[in-house]
PDB file of C-alpha atoms in Angstrom:
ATOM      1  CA  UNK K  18     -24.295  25.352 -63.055  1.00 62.00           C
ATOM      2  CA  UNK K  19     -25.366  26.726 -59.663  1.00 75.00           C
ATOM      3  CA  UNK K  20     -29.181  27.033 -59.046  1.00 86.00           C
ATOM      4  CA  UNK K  21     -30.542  29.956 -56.741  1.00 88.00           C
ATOM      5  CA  UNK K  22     -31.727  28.830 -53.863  1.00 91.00           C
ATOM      6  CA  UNK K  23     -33.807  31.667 -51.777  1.00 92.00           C
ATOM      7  CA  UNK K  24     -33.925  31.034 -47.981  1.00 91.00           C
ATOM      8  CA  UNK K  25     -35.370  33.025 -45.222  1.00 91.00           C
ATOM      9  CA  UNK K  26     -33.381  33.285 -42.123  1.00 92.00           C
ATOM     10  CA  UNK K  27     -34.980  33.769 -38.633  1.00 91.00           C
ATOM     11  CA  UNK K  28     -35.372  37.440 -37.919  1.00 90.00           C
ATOM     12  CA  UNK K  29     -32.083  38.975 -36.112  1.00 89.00           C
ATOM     13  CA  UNK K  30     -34.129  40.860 -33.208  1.00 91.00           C
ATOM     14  CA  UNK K  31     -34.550  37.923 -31.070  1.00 90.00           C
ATOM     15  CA  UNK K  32     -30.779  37.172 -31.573  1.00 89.00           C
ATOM     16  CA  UNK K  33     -29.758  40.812 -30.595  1.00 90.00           C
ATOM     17  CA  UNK K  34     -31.864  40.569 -27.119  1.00 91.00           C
ATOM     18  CA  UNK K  35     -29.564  37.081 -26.698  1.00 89.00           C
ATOM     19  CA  UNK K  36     -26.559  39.304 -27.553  1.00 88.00           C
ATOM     20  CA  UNK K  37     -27.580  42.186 -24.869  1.00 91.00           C
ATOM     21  CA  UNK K  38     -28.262  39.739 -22.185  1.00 90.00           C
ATOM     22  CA  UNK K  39     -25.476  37.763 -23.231  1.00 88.00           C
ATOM     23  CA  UNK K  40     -23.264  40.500 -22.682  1.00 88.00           C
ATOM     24  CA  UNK K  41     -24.266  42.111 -19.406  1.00 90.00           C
ATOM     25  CA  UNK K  42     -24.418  38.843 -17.751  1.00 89.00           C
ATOM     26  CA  UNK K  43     -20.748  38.337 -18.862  1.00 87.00           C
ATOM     27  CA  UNK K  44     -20.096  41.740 -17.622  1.00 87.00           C
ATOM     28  CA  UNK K  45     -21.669  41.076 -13.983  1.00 88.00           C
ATOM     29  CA  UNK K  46     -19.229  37.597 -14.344  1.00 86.00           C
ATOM     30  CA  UNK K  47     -16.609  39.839 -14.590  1.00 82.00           C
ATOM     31  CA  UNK K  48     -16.753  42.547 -12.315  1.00 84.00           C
ATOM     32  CA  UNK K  49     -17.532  39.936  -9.619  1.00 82.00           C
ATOM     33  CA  UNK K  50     -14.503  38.009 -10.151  1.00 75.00           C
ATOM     34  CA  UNK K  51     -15.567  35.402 -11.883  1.00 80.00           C
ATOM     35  CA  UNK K  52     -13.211  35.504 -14.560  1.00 81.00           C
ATOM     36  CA  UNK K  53     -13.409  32.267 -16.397  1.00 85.00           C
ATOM     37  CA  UNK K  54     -16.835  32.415 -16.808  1.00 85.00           C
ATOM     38  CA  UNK K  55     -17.003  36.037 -18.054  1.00 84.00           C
ATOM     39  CA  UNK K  56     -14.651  35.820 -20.391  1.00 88.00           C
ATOM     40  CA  UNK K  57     -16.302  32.092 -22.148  1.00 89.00           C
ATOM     41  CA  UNK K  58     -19.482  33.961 -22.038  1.00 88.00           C
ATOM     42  CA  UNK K  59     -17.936  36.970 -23.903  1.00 89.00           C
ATOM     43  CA  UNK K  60     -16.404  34.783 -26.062  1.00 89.00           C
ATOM     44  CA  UNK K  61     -18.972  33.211 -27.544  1.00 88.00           C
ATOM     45  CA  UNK K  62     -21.117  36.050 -27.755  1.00 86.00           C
ATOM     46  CA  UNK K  63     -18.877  38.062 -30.122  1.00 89.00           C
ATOM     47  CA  UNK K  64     -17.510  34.558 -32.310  1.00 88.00           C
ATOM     48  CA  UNK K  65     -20.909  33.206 -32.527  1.00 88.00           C
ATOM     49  CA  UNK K  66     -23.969  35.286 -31.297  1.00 88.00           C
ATOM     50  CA  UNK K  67     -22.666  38.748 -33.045  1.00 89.00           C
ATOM     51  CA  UNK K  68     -21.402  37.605 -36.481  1.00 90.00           C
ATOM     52  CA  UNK K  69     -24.351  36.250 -37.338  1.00 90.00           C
ATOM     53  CA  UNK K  70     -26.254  39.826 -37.526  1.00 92.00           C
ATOM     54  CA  UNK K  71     -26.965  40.594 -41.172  1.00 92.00           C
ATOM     55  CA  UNK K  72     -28.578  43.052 -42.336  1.00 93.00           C
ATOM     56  CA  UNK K  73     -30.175  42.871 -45.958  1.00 93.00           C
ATOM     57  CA  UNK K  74     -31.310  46.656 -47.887  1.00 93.00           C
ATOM     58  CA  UNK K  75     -33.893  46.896 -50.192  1.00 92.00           C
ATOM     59  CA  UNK K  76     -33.142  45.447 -54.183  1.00 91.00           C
ATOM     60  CA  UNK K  77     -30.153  43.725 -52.286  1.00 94.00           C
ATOM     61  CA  UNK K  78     -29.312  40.909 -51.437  1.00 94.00           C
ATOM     62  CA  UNK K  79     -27.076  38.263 -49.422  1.00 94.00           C
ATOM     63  CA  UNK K  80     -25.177  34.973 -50.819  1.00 94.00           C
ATOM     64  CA  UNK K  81     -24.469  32.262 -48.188  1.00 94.00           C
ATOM     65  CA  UNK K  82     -21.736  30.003 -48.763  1.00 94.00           C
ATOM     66  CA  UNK K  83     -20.456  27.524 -45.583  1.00 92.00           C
ATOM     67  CA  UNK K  84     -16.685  26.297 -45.902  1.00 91.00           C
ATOM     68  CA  UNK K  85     -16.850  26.660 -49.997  1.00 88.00           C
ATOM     69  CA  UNK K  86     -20.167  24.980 -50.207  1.00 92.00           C
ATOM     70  CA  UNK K  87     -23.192  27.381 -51.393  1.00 92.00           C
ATOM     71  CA  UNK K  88     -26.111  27.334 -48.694  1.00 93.00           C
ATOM     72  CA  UNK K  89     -28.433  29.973 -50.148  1.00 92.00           C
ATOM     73  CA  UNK K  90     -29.537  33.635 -51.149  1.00 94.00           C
ATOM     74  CA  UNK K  91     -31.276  35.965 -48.301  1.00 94.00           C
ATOM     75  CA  UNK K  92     -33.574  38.472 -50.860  1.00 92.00           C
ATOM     76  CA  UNK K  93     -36.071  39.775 -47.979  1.00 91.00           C
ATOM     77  CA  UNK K  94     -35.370  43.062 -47.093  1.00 91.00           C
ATOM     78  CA  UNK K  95     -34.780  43.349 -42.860  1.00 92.00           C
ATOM     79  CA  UNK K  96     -32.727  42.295 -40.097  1.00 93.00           C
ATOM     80  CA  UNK K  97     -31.614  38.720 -40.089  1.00 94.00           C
ATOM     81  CA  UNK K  98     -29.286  36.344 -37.938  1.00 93.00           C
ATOM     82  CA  UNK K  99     -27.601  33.343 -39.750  1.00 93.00           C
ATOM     83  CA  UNK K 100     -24.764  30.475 -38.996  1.00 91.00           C
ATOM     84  CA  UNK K 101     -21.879  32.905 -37.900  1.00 92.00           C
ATOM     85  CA  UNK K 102     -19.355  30.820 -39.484  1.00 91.00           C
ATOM     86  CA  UNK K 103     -20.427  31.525 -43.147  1.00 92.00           C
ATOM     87  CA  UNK K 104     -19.608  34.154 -45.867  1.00 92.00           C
ATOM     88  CA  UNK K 105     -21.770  36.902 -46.539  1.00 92.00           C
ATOM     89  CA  UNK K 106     -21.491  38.164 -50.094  1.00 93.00           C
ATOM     90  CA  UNK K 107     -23.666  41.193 -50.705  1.00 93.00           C
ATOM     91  CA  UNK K 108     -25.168  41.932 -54.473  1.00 93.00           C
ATOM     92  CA  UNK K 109     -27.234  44.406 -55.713  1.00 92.00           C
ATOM     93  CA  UNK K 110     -30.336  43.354 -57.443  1.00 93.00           C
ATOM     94  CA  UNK K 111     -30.958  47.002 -58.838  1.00 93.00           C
ATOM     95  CA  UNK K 112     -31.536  48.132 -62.167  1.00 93.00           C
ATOM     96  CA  UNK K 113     -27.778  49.338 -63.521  1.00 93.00           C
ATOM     97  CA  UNK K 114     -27.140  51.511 -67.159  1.00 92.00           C
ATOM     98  CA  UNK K 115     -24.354  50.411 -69.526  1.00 91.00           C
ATOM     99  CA  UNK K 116     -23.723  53.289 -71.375  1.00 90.00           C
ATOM    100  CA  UNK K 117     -21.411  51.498 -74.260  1.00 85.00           C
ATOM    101  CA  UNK K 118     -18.374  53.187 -75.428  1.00 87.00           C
ATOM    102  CA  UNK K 119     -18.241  53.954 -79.364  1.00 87.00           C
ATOM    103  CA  UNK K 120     -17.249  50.848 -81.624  1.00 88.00           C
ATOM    104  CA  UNK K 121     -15.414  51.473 -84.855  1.00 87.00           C
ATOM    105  CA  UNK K 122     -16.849  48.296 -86.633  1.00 87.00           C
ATOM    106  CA  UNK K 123     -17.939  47.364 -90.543  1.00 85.00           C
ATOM    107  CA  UNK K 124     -21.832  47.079 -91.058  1.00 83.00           C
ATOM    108  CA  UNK K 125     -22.664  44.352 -93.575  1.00 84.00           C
ATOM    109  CA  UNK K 126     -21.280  46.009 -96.387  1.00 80.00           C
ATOM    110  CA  UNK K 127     -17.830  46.526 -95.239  1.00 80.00           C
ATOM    111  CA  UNK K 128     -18.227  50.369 -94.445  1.00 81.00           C
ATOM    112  CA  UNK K 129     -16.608  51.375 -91.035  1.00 84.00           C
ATOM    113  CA  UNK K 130     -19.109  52.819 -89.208  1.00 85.00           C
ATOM    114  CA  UNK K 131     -19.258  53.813 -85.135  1.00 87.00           C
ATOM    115  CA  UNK K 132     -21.954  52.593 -83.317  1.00 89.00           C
ATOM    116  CA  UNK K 133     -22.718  52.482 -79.364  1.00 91.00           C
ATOM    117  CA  UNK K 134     -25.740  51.057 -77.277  1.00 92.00           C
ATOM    118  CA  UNK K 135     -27.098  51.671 -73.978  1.00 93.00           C
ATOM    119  CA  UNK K 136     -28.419  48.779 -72.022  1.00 94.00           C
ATOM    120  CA  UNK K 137     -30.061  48.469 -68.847  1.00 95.00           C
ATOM    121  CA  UNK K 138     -29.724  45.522 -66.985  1.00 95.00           C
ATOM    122  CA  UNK K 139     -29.921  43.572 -63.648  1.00 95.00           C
ATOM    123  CA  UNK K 140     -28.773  40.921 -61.445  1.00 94.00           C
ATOM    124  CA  UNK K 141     -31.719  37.883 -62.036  1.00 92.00           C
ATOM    125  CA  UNK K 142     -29.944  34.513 -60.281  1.00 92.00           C
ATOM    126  CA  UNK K 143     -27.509  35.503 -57.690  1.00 93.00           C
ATOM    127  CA  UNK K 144     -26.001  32.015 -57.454  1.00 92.00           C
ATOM    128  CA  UNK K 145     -24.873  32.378 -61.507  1.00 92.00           C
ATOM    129  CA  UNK K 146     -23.819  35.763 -61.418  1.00 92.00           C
ATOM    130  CA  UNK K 147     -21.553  35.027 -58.317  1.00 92.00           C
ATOM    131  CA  UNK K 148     -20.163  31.089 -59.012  1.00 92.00           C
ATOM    132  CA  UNK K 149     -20.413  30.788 -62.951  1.00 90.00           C
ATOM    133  CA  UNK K 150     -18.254  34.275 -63.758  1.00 91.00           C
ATOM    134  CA  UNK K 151     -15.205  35.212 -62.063  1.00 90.00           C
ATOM    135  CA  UNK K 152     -16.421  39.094 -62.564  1.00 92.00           C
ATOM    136  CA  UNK K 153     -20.129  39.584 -63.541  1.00 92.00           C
ATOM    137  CA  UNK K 154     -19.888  43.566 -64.345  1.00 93.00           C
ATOM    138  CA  UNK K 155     -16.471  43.141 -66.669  1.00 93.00           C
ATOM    139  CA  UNK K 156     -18.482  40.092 -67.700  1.00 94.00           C
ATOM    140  CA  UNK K 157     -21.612  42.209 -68.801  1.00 94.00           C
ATOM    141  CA  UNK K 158     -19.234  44.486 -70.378  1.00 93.00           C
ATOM    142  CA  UNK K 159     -17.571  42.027 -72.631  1.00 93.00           C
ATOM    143  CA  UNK K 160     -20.557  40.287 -73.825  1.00 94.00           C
ATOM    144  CA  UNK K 161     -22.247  43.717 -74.502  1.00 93.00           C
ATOM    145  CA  UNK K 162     -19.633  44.867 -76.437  1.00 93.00           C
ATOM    146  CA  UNK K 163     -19.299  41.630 -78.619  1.00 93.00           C
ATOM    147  CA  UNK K 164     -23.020  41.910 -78.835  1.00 92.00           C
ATOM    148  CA  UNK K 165     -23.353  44.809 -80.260  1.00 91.00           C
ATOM    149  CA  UNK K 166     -20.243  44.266 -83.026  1.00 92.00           C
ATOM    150  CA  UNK K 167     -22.254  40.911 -84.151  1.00 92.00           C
ATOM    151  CA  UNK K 168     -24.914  43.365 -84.570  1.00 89.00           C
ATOM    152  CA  UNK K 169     -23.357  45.855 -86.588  1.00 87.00           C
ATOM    153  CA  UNK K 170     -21.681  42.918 -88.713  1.00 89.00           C
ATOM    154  CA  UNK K 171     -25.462  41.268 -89.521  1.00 87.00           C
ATOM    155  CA  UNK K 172     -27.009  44.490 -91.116  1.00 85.00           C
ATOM    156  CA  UNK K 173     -26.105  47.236 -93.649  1.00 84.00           C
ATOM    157  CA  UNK K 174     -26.224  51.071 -92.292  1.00 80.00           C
ATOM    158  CA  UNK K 175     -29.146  51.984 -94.421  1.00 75.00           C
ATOM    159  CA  UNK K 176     -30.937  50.910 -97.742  1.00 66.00           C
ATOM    160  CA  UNK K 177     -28.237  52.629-100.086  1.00 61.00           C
ATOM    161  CA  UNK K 178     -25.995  50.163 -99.389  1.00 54.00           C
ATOM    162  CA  UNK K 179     -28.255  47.289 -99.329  1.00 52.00           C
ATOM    163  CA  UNK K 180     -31.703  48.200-101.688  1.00 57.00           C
ATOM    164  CA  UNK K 181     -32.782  44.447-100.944  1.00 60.00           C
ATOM    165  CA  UNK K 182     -32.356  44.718 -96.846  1.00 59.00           C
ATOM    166  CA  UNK K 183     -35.644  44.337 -94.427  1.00 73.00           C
ATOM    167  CA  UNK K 184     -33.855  45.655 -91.961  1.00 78.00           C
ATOM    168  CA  UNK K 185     -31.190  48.299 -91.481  1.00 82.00           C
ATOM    169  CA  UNK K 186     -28.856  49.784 -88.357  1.00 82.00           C
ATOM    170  CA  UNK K 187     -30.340  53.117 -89.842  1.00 79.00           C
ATOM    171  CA  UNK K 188     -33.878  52.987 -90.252  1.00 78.00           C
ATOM    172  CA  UNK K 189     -35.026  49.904 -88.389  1.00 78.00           C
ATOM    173  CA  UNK K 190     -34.199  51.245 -85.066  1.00 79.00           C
ATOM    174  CA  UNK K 191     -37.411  49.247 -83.145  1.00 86.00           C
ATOM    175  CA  UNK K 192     -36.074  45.843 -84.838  1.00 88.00           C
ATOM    176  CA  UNK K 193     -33.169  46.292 -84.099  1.00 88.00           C
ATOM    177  CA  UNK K 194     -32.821  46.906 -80.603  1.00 89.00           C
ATOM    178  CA  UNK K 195     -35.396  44.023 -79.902  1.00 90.00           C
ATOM    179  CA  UNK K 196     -32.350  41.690 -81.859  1.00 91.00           C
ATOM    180  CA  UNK K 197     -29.753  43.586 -79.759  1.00 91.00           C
ATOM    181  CA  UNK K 198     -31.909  42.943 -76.355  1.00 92.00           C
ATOM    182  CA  UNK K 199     -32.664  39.055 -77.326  1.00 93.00           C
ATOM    183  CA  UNK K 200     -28.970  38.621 -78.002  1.00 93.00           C
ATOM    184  CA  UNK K 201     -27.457  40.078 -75.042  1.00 94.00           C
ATOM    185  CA  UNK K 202     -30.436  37.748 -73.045  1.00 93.00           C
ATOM    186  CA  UNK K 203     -28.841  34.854 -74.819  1.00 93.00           C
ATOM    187  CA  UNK K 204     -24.901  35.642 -73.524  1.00 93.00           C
ATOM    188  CA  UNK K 205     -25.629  37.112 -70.089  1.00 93.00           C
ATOM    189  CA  UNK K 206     -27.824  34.311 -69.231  1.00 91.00           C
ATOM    190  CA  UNK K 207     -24.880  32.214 -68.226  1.00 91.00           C
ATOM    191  CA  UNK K 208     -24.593  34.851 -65.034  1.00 91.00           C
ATOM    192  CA  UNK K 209     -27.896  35.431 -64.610  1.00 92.00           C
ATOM    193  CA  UNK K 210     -28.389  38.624 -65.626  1.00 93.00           C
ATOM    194  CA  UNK K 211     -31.680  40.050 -67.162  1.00 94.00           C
ATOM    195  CA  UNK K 212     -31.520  42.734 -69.810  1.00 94.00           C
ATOM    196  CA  UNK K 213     -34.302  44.872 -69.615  1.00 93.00           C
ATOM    197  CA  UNK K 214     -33.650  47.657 -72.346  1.00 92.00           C
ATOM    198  CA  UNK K 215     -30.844  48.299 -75.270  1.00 92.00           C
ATOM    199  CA  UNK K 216     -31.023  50.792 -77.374  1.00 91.00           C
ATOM    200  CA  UNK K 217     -28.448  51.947 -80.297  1.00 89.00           C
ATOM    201  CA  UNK K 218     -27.072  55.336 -78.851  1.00 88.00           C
ATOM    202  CA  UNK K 219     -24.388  56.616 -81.411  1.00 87.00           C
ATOM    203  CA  UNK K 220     -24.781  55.827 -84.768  1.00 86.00           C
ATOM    204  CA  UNK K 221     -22.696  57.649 -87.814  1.00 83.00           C
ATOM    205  CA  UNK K 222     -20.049  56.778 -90.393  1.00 78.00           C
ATOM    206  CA  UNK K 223     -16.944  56.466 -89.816  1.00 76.00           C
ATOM    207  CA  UNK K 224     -14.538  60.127 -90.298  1.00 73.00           C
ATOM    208  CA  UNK K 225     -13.027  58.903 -92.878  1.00 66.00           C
ATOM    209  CA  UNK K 226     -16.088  57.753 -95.552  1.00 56.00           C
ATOM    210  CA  UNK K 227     -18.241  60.607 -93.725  1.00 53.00           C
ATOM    211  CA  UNK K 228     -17.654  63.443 -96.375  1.00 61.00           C
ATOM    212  CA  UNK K 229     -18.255  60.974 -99.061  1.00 57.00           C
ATOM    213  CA  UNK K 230     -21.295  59.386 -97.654  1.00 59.00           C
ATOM    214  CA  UNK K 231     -22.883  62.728 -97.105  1.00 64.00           C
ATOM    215  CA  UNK K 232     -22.354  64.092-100.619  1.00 60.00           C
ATOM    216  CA  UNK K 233     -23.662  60.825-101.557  1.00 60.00           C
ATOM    217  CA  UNK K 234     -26.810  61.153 -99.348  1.00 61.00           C
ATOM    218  CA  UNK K 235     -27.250  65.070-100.616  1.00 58.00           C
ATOM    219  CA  UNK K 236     -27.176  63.644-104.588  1.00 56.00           C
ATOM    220  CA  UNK K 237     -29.678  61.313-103.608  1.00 60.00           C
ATOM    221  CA  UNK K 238     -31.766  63.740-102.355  1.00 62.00           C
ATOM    222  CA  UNK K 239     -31.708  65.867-105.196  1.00 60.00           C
ATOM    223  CA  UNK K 240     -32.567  63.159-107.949  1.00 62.00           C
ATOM    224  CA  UNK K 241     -35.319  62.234-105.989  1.00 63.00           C
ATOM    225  CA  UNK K 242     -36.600  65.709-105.328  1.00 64.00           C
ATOM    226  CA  UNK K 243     -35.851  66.400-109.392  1.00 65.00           C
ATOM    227  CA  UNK K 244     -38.122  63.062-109.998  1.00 71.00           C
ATOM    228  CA  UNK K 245     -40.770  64.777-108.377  1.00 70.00           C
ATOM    229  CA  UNK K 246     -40.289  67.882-110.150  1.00 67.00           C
ATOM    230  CA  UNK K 247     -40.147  66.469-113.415  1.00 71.00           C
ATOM    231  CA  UNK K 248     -43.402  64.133-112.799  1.00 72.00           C
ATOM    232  CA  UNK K 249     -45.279  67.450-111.866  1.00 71.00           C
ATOM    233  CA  UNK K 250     -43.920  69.372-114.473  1.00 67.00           C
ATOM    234  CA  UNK K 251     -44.910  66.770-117.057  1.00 73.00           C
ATOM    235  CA  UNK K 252     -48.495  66.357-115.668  1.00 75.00           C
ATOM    236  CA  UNK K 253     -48.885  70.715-115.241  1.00 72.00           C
ATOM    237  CA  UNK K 254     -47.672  70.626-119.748  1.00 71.00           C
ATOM    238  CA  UNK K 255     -50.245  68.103-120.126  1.00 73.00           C
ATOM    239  CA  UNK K 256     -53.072  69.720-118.218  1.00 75.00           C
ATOM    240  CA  UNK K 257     -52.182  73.438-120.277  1.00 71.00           C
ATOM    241  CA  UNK K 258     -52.523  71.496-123.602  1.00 70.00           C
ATOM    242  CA  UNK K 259     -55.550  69.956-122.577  1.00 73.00           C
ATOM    243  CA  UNK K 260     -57.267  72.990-121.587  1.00 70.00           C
ATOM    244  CA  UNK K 261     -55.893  75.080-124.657  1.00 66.00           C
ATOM    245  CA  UNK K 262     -57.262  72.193-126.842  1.00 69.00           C
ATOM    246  CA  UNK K 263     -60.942  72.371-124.997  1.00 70.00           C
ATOM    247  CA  UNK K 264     -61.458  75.948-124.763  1.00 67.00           C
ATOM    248  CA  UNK K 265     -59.910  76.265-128.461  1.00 65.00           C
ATOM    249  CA  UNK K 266     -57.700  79.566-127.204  1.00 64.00           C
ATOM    250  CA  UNK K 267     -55.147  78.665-130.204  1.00 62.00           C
ATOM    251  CA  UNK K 268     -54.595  75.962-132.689  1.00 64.00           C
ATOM    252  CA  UNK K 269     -50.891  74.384-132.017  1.00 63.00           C
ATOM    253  CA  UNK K 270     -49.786  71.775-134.452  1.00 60.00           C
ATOM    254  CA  UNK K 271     -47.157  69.098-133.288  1.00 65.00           C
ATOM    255  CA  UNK K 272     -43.775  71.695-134.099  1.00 66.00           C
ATOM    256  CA  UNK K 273     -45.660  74.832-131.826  1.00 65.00           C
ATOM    257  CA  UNK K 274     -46.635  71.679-129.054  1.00 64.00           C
ATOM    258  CA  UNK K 275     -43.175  70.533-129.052  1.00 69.00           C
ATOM    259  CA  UNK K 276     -42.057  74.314-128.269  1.00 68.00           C
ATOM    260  CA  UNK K 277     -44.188  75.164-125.851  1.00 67.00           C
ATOM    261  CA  UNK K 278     -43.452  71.959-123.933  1.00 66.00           C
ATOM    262  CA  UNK K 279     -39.885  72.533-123.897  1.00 70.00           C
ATOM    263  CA  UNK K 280     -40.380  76.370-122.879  1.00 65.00           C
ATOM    264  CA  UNK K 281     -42.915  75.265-120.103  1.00 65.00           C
ATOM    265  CA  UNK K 282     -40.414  72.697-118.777  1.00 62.00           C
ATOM    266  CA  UNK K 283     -37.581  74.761-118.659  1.00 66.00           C
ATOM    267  CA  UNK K 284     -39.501  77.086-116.457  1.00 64.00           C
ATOM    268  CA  UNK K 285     -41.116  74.664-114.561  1.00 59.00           C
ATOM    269  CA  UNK K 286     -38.114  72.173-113.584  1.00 64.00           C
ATOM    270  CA  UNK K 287     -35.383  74.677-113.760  1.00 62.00           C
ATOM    271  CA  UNK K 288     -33.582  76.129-110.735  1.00 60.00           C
ATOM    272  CA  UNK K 289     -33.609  79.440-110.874  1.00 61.00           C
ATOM    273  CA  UNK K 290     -35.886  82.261-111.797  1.00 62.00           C
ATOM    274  CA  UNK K 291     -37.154  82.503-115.346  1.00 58.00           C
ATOM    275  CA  UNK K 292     -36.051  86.046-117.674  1.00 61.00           C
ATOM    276  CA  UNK K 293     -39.381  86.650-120.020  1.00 60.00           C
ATOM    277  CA  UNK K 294     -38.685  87.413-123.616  1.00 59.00           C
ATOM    278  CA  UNK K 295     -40.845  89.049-125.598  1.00 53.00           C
ATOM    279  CA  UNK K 296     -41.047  87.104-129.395  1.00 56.00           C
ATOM    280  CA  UNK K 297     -42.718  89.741-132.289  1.00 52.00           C
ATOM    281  CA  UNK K 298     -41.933  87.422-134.907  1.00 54.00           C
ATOM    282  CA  UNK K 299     -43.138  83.759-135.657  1.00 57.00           C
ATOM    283  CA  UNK K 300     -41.933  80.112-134.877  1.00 52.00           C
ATOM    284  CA  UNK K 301     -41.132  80.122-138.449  1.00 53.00           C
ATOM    285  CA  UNK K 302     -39.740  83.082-139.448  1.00 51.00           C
TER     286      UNK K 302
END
C-alpha cells in the first residue's frame, strides 16, 4: 500500500526567467547564424526547462511519478517547476456529493423497501486513491452502494416490524447515518477517501407492500387514538359517579350505575354525534 508522501517543489518563477533568457539568447544564436547552437539551446529549453512548469489550484493537487516509480504529491497551492521527465497527475482534493440512486433492498424483516443516501466525501491520501484503485469515483460509487444495502439488511423499517429493535431505518435517523458514515470510512479507506457526511435521502416501502403498509399504519393509529379515548372516557364515568355520590344529587344502585356507564360511554367514545332521547318512564318499567 502506497504512503503519501507531500513534497514541495522549488517555486517555478525563477525557472520561467531561465526559460525567457533561455529563449532569446537562442533566438540572437539564430538570427546571427549560429545555427547549431540556437537550435541545442532551443532544444533544451522546451524538453527540459518548459515541461517542468506546473501549476497547482487551490484544494488540488499534483501526483509525481518518475518512469513508474511514485516520487511524491505537490498540495501547495502556486507556481512550481519539477523534473520535466515525470508524470503529472492532477486530483481534486475538494469536497464532492454522492447523491445515491434509489435501492430496492429487504430491511431486516424481509420487506422490500427503497432507500437512497447522500454522502459527501473527499480525496484524503492521494497516493491510495491513485495506485490502490484502478478508478477511485466508480470505486466510491460501488462501495457506497454496497454500504448502504448492508445497512438496510442490519435494521427493520420501523418498530412494527420489529417491537424489540433499538434502532430502526425509520425512526433512528441520527444512529443511523453515524453507522452508515463509519461504514463507508471503513471501505473507502483503502483509496483514501474521507467521508465527511451520509445521510438516508429516500426512504419508503416498496409499491408493491405500500397500500398495505399504509392501511396498516392508519389501523394502528386508530387503536391507539381509541386507547386514549377509552382511558379518558373511563376516568370522565368515574369522576361523574364520584361527584353524584358526594353531592348526593341521586341515589343509583349497582343496575342504574351500570346504565349510566354504558350511556356515558357510548357518548363519550363513540364517533359520531349523540341523538338525545327523552325517557318519561323508569329503568324498570
Amino acid at each position: 500500500m502506497y504512503t503519501e508522501k507531500i513534497i514541495k517543489p522549488p517555486s517555478g518563477y525563477l525557472t520561467l526567467a531561465l526559460f525567457l533568457v533561455l529563449l532569446i539568447g537562442g533566438i540572437v544564436a539564430l538570427s546571427n547564424e549560429y545555427f547549431f547552437t540556437g537550435a541545442a539551446i532551443l532544444t533544451v529549453n522546451f524538453i527540459l526547462v518548459l515541461p517542468g512548469l506546473i501549476i497547482v489550484n487551490p484544494n488540488e493537487s499534483k501526483v509525481l511519478t518518475l518512469f513508474g516509480k511514485y516520487i511524491g504529491t505537490v498540495k501547495s497551492d502556486g507556481f512550481f517547476w519539477v523534473n520535466p521527465l515525470t508524470s503529472k497527475k492532477k486530483l481534486s482534493l475538494r469536497a464532492r456529493n454522492l447523491n445515491g440512486q434509489q435501492l430496492k433492498v429487504n430491511d431486516k424483516m424481509g420487506n422490500p423497501i427503497e432507500i437512497a443516501a447522500v454522502i459527501v466525501w473527499q480525496v484524503n491520501e492521494t497516493a491510495k486513491a491513485t495506485f490502490a484503485v484502478e478508478n477511485y469515483l466508480q470505486y466510491v460509487n460501488i462501495q457506497s452502494e454496497a454500504a448502504v444495502r448492508h445497512l438496510a439488511n442490519s435494521f427493520a423499517y420501523d418498530n412494527m416490524e420489529d417491537e424489540s429493535a433499538e434502532i430502526t431505518l425509520k425512526d433512528g435517523a441520527e444512529k443511523v447515518s453515524i453507522l452508515l458514515e463509519q461504514e463507508l470510512n471503513e471501505r473507502l479507506s483503502r483509496a483514501g477517501i474521507d467521508v465527511i457526511e451520509a445521510r438516508i435521502s429516500h426512504l419508503a416501502y416498496a409499491q408493491e407492500i405500500a397500500s398495505a403498509m399504509l392501511q396498516r399504519q392508519q389501523a394502528t393509529a386508530v387503536i391507539a387514538a381509541r386507547r386514549l379515548i377509552v382511558e379518558g372516557a373511563v376516568g370522565m364515568v368515574e369522576m361523574a359517579l364520584e361527584k353524584l355520590s358526594q353531592k348526593g344529587i341521586v341515589e343509583l344502585d349497582e343496575e342504574r350505575k351500570a346504565a349510566m356507564v354504558s350511556n356515558l360511554l357510548v357518548v363519550l367514545c363513540g364517533d359520531r354525534h349523540v341523538q338525545p332521547v327523552v325517557n318519561t318512564g323508569t329503568l324498570y318499567n
